[in-house]
Coordinates of C-alpha atoms in Angstrom, one line a residue:
X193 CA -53.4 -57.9 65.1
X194 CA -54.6 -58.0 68.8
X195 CA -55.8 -61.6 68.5
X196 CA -52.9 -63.0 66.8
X197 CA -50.8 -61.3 69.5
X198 CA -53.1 -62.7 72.3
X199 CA -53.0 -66.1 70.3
X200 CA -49.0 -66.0 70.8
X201 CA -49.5 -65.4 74.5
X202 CA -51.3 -68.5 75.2
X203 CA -49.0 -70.9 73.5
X204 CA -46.1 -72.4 75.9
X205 CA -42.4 -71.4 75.6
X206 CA -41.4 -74.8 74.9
X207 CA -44.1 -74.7 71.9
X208 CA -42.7 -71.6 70.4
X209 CA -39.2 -72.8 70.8
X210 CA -39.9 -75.9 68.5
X211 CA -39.7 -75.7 64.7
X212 CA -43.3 -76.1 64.3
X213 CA -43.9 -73.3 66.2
X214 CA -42.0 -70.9 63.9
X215 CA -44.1 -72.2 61.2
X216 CA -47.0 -71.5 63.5
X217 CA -46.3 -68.1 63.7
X218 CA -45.5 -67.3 60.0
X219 CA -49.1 -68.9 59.1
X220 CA -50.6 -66.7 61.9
X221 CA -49.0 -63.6 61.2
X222 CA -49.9 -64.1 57.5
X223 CA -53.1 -63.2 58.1
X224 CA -51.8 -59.3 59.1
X225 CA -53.4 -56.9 56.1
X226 CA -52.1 -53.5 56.4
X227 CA -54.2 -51.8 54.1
X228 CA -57.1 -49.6 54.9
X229 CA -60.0 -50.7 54.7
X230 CA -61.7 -49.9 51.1
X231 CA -65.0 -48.0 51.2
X232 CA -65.4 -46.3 47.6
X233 CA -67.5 -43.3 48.4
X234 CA -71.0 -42.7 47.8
X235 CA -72.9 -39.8 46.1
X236 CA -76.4 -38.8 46.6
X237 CA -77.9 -38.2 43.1
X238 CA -81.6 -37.2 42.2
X239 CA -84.1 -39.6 41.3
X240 CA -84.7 -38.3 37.7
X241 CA -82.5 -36.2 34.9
X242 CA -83.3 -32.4 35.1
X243 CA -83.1 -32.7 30.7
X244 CA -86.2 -34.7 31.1
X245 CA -88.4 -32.3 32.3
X246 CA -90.1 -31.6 35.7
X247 CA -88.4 -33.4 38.7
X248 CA -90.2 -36.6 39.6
X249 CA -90.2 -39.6 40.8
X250 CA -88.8 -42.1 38.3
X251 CA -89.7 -46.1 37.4
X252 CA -86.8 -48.4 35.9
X253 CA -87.2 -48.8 32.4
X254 CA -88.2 -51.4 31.3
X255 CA -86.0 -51.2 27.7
X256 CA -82.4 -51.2 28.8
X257 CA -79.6 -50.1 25.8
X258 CA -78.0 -52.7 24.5
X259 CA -73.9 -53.5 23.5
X260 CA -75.2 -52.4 19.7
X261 CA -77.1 -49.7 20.2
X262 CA -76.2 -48.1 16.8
X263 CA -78.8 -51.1 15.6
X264 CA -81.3 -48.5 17.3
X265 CA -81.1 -45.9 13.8
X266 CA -82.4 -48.2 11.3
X267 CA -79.3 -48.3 9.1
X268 CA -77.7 -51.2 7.6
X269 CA -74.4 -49.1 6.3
X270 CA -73.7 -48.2 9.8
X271 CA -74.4 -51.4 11.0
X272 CA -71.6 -52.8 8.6
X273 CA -69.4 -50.1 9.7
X274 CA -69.4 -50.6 13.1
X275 CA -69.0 -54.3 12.6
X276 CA -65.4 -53.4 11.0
X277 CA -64.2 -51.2 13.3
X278 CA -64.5 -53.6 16.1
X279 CA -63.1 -56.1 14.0
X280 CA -60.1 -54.5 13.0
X281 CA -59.9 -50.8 14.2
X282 CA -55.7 -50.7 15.3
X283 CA -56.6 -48.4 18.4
X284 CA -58.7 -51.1 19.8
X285 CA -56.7 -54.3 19.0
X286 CA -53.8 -51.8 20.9
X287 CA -56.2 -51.5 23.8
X288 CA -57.2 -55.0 24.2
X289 CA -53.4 -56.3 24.2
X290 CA -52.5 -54.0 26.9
X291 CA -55.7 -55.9 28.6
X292 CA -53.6 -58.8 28.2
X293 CA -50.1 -56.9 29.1
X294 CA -52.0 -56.4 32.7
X295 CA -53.1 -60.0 32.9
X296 CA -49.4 -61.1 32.7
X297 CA -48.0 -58.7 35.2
X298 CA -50.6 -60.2 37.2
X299 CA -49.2 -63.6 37.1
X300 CA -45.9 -62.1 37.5
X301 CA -46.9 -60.5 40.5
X302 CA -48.1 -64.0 42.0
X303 CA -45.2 -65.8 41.7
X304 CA -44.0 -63.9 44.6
X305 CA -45.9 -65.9 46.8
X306 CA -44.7 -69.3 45.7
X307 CA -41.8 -70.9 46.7
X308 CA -38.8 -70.9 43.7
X309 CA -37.1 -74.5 42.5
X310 CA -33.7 -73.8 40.3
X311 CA -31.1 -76.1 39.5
X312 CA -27.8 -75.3 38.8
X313 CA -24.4 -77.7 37.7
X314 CA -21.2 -77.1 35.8
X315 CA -17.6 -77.9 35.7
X316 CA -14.2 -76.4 35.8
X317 CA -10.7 -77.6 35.1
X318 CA -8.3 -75.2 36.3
X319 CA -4.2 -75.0 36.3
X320 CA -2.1 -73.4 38.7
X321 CA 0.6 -71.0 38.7
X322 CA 4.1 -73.4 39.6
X323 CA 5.5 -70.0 40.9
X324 CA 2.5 -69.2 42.9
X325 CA 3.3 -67.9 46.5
X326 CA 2.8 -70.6 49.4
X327 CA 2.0 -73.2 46.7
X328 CA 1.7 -77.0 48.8
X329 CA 3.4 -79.3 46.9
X330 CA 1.0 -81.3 44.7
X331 CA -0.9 -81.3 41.1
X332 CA -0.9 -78.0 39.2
X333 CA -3.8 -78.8 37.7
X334 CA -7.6 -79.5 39.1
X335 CA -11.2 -80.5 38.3
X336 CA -14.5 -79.3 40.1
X337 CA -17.4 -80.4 39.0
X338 CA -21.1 -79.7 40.4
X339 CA -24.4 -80.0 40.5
X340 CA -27.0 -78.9 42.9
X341 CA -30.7 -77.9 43.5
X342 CA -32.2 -74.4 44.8
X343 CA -35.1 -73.5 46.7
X344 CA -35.9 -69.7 48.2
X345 CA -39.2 -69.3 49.6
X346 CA -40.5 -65.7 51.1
X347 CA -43.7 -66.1 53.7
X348 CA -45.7 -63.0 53.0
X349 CA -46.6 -62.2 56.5
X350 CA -47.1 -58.3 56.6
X351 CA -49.4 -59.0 53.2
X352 CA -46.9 -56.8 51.1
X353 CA -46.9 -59.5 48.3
X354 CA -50.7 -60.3 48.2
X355 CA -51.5 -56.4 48.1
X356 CA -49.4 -56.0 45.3
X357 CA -51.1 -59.0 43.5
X358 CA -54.4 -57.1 44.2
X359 CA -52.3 -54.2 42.8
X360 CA -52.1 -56.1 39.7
X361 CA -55.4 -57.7 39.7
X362 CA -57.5 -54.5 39.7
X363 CA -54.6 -52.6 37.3
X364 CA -56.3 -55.5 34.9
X365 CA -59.6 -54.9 35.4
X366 CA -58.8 -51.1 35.0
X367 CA -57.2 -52.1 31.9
X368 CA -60.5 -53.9 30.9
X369 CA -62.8 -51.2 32.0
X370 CA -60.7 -48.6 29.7
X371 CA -60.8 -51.2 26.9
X372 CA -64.8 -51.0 27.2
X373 CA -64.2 -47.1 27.6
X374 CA -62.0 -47.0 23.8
X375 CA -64.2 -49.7 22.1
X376 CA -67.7 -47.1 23.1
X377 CA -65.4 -44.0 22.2
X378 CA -64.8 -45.5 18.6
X379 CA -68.5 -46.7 17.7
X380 CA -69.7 -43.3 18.9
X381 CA -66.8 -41.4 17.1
X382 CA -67.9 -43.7 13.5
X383 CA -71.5 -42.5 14.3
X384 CA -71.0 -39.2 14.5
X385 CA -69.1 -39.2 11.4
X386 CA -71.3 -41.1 9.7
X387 CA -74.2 -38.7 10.5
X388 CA -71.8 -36.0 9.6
X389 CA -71.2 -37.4 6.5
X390 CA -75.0 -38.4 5.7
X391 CA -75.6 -34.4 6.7
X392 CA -73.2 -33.5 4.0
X393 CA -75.4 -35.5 1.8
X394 CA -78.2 -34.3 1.6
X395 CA -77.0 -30.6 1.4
X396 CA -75.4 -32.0 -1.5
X397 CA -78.3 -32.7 -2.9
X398 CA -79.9 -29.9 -1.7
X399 CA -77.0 -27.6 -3.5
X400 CA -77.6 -29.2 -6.5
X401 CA -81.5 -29.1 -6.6
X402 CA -81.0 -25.2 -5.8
X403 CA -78.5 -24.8 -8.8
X404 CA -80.8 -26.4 -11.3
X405 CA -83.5 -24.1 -10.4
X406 CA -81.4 -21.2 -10.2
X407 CA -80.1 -21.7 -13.7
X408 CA -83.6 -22.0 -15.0
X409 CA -84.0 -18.6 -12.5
X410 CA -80.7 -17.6 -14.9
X411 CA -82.5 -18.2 -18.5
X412 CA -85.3 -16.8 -17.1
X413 CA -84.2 -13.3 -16.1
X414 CA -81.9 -13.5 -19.2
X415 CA -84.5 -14.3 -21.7
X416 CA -86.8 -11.4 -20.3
X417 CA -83.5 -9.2 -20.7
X418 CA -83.4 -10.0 -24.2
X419 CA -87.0 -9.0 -24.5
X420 CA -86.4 -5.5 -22.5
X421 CA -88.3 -7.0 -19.4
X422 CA -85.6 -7.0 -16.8
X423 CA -82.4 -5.0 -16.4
X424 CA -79.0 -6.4 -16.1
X425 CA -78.8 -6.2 -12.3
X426 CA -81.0 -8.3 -12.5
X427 CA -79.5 -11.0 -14.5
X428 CA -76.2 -10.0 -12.6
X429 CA -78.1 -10.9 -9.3
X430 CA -79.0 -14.1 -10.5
X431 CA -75.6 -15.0 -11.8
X432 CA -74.1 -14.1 -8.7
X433 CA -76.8 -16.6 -6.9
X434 CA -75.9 -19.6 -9.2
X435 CA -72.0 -19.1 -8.5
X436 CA -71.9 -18.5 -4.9
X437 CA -74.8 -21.5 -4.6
X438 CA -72.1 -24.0 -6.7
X439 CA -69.0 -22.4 -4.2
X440 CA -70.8 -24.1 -1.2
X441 CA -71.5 -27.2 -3.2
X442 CA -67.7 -27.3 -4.1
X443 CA -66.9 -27.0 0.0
X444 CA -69.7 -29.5 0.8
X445 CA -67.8 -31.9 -1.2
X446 CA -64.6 -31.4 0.4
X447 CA -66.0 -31.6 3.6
X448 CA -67.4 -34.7 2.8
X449 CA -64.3 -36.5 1.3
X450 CA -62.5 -35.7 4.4
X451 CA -64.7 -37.1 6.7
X452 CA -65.3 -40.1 4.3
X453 CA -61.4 -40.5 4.8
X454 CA -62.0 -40.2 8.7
X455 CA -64.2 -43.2 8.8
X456 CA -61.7 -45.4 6.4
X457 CA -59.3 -45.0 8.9
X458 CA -61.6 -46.3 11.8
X459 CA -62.2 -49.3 9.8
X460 CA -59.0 -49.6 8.6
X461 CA -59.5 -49.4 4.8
X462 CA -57.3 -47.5 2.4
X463 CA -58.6 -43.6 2.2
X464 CA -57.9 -43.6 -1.2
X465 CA -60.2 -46.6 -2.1
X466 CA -62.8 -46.4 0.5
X467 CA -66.3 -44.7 -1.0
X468 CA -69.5 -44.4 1.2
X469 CA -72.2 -44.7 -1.6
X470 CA -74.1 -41.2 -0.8
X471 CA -77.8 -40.6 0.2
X472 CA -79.8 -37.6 -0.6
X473 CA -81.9 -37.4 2.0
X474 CA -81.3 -37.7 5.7
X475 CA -83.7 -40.5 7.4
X476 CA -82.4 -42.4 9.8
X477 CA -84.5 -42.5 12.5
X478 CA -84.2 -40.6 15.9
X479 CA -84.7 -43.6 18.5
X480 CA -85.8 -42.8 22.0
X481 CA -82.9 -43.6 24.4
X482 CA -84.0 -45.5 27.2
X483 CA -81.9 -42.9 30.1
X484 CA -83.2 -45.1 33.2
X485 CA -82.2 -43.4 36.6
X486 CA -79.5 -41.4 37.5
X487 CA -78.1 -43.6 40.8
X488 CA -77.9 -46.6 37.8
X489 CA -74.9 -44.6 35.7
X490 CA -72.2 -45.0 38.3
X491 CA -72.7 -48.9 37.2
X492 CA -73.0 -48.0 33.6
X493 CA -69.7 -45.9 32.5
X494 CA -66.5 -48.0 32.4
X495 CA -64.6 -44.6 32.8
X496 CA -66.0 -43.9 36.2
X497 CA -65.5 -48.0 36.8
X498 CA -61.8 -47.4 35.7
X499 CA -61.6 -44.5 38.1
X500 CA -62.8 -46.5 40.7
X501 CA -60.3 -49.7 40.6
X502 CA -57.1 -46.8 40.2
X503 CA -58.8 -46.2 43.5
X504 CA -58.7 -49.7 44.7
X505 CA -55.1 -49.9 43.5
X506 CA -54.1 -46.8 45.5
X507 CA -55.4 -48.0 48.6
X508 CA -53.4 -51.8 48.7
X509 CA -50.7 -49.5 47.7
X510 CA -51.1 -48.1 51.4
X511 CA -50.6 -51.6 53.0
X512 CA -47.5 -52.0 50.7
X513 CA -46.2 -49.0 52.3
X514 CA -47.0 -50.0 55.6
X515 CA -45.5 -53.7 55.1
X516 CA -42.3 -51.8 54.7
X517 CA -41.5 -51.1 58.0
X518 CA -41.7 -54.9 59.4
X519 CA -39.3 -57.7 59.1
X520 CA -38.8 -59.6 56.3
X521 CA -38.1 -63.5 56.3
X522 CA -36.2 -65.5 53.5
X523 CA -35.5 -69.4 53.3
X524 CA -33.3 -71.0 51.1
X525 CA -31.9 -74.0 50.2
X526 CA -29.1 -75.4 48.8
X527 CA -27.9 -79.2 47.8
X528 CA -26.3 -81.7 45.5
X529 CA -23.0 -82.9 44.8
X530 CA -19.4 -80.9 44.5
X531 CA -16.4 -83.5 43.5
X532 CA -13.0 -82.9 41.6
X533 CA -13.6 -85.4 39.3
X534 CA -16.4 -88.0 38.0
X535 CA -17.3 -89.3 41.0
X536 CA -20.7 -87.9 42.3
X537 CA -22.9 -90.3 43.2
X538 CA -20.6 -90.3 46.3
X539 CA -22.3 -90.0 49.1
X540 CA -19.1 -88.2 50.7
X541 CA -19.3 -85.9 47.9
X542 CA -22.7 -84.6 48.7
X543 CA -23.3 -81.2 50.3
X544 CA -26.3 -79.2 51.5
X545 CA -27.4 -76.1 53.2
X546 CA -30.2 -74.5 54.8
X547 CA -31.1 -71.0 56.1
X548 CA -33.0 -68.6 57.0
X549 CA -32.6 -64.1 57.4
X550 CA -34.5 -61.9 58.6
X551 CA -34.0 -58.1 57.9
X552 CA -35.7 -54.9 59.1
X553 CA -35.6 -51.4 58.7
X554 CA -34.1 -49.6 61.5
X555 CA -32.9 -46.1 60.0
X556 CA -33.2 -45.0 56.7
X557 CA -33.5 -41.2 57.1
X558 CA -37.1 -40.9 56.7
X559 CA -37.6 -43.1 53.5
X560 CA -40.4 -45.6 54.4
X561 CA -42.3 -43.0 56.1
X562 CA -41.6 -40.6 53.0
X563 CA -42.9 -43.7 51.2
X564 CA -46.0 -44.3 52.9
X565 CA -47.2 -40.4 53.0
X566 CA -46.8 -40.3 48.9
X567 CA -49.2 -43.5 48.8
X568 CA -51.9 -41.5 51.1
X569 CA -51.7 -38.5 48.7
X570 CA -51.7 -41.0 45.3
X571 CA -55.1 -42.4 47.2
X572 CA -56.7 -39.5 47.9
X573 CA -55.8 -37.9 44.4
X574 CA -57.7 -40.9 43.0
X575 CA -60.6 -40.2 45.7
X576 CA -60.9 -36.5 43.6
X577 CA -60.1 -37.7 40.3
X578 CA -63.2 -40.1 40.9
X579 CA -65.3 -37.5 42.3
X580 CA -64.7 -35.0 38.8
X581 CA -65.0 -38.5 36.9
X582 CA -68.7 -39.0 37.9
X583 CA -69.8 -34.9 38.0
X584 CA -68.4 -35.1 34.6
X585 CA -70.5 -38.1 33.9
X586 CA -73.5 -36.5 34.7
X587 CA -73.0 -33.4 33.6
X588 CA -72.1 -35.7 30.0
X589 CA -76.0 -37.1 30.4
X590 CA -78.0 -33.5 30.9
X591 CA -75.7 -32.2 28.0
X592 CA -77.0 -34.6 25.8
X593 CA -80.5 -34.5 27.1
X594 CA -80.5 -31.3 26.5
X595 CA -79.5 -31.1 23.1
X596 CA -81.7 -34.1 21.3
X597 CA -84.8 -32.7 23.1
X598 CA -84.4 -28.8 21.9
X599 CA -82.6 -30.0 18.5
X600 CA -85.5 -32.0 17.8
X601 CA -88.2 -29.4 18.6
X602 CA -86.0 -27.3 16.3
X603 CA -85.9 -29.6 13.6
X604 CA -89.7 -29.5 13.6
X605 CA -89.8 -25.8 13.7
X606 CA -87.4 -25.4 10.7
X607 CA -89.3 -28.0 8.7
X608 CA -92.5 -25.7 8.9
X609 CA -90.3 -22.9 8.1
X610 CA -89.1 -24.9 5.0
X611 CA -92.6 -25.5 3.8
X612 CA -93.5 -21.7 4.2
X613 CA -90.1 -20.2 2.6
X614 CA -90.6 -23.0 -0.6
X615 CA -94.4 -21.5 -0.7
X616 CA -92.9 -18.1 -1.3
X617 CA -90.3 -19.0 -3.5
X618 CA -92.8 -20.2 -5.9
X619 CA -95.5 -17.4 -5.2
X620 CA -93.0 -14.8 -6.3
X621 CA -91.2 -16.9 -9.0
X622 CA -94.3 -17.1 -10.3
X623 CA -95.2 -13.6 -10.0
X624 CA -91.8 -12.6 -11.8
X625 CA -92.5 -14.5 -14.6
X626 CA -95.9 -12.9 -15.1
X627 CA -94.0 -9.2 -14.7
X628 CA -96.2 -8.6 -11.7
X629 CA -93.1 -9.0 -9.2
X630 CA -89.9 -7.9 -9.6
X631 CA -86.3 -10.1 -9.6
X632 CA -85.8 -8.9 -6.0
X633 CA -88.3 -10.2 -4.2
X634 CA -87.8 -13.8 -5.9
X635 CA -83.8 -13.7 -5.0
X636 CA -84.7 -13.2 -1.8
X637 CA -87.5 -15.9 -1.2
X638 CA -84.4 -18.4 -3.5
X639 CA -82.0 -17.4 -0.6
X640 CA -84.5 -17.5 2.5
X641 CA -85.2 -21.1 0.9
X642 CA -82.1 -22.4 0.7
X643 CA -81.0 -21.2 3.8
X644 CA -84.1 -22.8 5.5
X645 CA -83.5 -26.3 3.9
X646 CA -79.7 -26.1 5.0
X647 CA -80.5 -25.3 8.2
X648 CA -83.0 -28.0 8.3
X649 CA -80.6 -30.9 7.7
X650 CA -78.1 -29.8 9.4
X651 CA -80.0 -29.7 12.8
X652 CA -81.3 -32.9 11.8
X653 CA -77.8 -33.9 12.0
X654 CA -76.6 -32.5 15.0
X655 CA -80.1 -34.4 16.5
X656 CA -78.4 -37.4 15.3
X657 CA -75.3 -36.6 16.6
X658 CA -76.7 -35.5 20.0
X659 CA -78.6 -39.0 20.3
X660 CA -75.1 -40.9 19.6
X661 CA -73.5 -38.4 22.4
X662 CA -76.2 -39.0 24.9
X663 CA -76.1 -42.9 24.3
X664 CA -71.9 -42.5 24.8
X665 CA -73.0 -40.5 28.0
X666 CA -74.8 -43.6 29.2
X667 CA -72.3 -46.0 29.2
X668 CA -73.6 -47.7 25.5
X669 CA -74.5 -50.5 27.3
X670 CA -72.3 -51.0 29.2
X671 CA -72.9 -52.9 32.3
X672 CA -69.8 -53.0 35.4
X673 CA -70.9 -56.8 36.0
X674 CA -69.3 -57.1 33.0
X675 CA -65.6 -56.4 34.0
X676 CA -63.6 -59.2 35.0
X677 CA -63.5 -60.9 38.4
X678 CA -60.1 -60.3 40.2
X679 CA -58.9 -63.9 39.6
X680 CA -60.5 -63.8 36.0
X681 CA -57.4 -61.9 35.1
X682 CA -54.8 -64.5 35.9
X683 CA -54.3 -66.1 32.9
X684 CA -52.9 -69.3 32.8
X685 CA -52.2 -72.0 35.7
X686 CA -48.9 -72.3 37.3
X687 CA -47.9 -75.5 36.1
X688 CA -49.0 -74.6 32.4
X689 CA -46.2 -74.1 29.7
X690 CA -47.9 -74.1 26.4
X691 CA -50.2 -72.0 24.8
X692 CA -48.4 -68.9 26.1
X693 CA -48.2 -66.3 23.7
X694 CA -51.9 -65.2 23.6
X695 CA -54.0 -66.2 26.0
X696 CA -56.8 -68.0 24.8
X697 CA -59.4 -66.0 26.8
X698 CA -58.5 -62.6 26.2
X699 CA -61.1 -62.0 23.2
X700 CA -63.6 -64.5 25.0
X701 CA -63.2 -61.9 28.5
X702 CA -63.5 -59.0 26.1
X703 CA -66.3 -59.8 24.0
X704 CA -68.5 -59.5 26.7
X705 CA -67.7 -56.0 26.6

């Protein structure tokens, strides 16, 4: 501001006092920004994640995650699923046209800054009252005609207009950055399900396994009943083992209709005619996720890259606030023709005129300054809402460390214990049998075997689950480079009028995503 005002100092009087000197100073004092300037803040992070192990020094990797990571578990009915619920999930088609909502109020926003053309014309044919007070003596009756052009330009010298273009622009890229945000959320939410559901499995089959061999545990204990071998507690225990054992199949397969009706809805089928054919055991593969270092997941989460331009929008709001309290210039314009009858082409007929206002602030009971304190608090809400935004993010990243490293040691725990408790179970079925054991040692090895084999695939789920949570927690891919540049979002030229209801672009900008 100095230099422009030290640059008005060296011109002459007379200069200034010519018409191109008001033009000179509107192009001069355009240059006036009165926003902050924009420094996002900086964090210092540690060089490796604590989940990993031992604090150390860590390389790049050298395998990055990729856009489909779900690729990375080896199965090709969750590759198809995904596929459909990017295709046509309803949630995401919602987010990605209010991508394009933000892309027009961008435009909308930039036509501020360029001068407006209008035409206007029309006619009249109006009668007098005969009994009209101070009437001159002549016709009763007239005709106006006209038809002029309109031009209105506003020179954006404080910036006001630009910053609320930036405004716009980085609402947009906001817009696109929570687009990338819903479009990880659903893969990882169709995942998890899907594990879910493929956990459900093979407890299913599990269940069902367990009931044939308790029935023949059943015919057993009944048939040594008949033969005065066993008592009836017995055979009552192993009843009671066989219904309670086909009670949690029952509830395994409710649970798993429900979530199979979850996932229709991601992909947008029909609950009622959507089947997932089922599996009966559980293995998909338990990929090692490439975590790389900690300082790279600011660049890698398109929430913390949303929270960042709501930032960026809160500070241009500042200059906004700011241009409030400086004057304001308008032009317009105004000519054509105004005749009472046919006759326009008349040159005597012809009228114009031109102007210009300027208006300013001078009391208004505290409002601009009212206004500009509430855009200083938005901004620094948006500093701590970014802050909690990337703790959060990290603390999302050791959570999930976390989990897939101990669930997987416990998976390999339980599957020892599985081998040892189905060892029993045929040791003292076995012994039963032979009458050198008797019904309740076997019941118990049944249930200690069950419950191991349960246990086992359902930590071999959660391990599954865990991997997609710590994948979601890394951004999925996700890269910021690929949000949109600021004019990227402006979409369609100024002198285009076809082609307007969906922008050609829009799925183009958000594939990359």
């Amino acid at each position: 501001m100095k230099q422009i005002l030290s640059h008005f100092r060296t011109l002459s009087p007379r200069r200034l006092t010519a018409r191109g000197g008001l033009l000179l100073c509107l192009t001069a004092l355009s240059a006036c920004d009165l926003a902050p300037a924009y420094n996002p803040p900086h964090y210092v992070v540690p060089v490796s994640w604590h989940g990993q192990g031992l604090f150390k020094d860590a390389a790049p990797g050298t395998i990055a995650l990729k856009p489909d990571w779900w690729t990375l578990f080896g199965d090709t009915t969750l590759n198809g699923l995904e596929q459909q619920a990017l295709a046509s999930n309803a949630d995401l088609q919602a987010a990605a046209e209010r991508f394009s909502q933000s892309r027009a109020i961008v435009m909308e926003a930039r036509s501020e800054l360029l001068p407006h053309f209008g035409m206007a014309f029309g006619a009249s044919d109006n009668k007098s009252s005969t009994d009209r007070l101070f009437r001159f003596k002549g016709p009763i009756t007239a005709t106006d005609e006209f038809y002029s052009g309109l031009a209105s330009w506003e020179p954006d010298i404080w910036s006001g207009i630009r910053n609320r273009v930036r405004v716009q622009k980085y609402y947009a890229q906001e817009q696109a950055a929570d687009y990338a945000a819903a479009r990880l959320s659903l893969q990882a939410e169709l995942a998890t399900d899907y594990f879910a559901l493929r956990g459900l499995d093979a407890q299913h089959a599990i269940y069902t396994q367990s009931i044939a061999y308790y029935q023949q545990a059943l015919h057993v204990t009944q048939t040594r009943l008949d033969n005065q071998d066993a008592t009836g507690i017995d055979v009552a225990r192993a009843q009671n083992q066989l219904y309670m054992t086909q009670a949690h199949l029952l509830d395994v397969q409710a649970q798993r209709e429900v979530l199979e009706h979850g996932i229709a809805v991601l992909v947008n089928e029909q609950p009622s005619t959507f089947h997932i054919a089922p599996a009966d055991d559980l293995t998909n593969i338990e990929p090692i996720v490439p975590t790389g270092l900690p300082s790279e997941l600011l660049e890698r989460r398109p929430d913390i890259a949303s929270a960042e331009r709501r930032m960026a929008q809160a500070n241009r709001a500042i200059g906004i606030a700011r241009a409030a309290f400086y004057p304001h210039v308008f032009f317009s314009a105004n000519g054509g023709f105004d005749s009472n009858g046919f006759n326009l082409a008349n040159l005597a007929n012809s009228m114009w005129s031109y102007g210009a206002s300027v208006s300013m602030p001078l009391f208004e009971g505290g409002l601009r300054r009212a206004q500009l304190q509430h855009s200083w608090s938005v901004y620094r809400e948006t500093l701590d809402n970014y802050r909690k935004t990337v703790l959060s993010a990290f603390g999302d990243v050791e959570n999930g460390l976390s989990l897939t490293n101990r669930l997987r040691a416990e998976s390999e725990r339980l599957a020892q214990g599985v081998a040892t408790a189905q060892k029993a179970q045929t040791l003292t079925m076995t012994l039963y049998k032979g009458g050198a054991d008797n019904y309740l040692d076997a019941l118990i090895a049944q249930v200690n075997t069950l419950d191991a084999r349960i246990d086992r695939v359902q930590v071999q789920a959660r391990a599954l689950q865990s991997t997609v949570g710590l994948i979601r927690a890394l951004g999925g891919g996700w890269r910021q480079n690929d949000l949109p540049t600021p004019d990227a979002t402006m979409t369609f030229g100024v002198m285009q009028y076809s082609g307007l209801q969906t922008p050609k672009d829009t799925l183009q900008q958000l594939s990359k995503y």
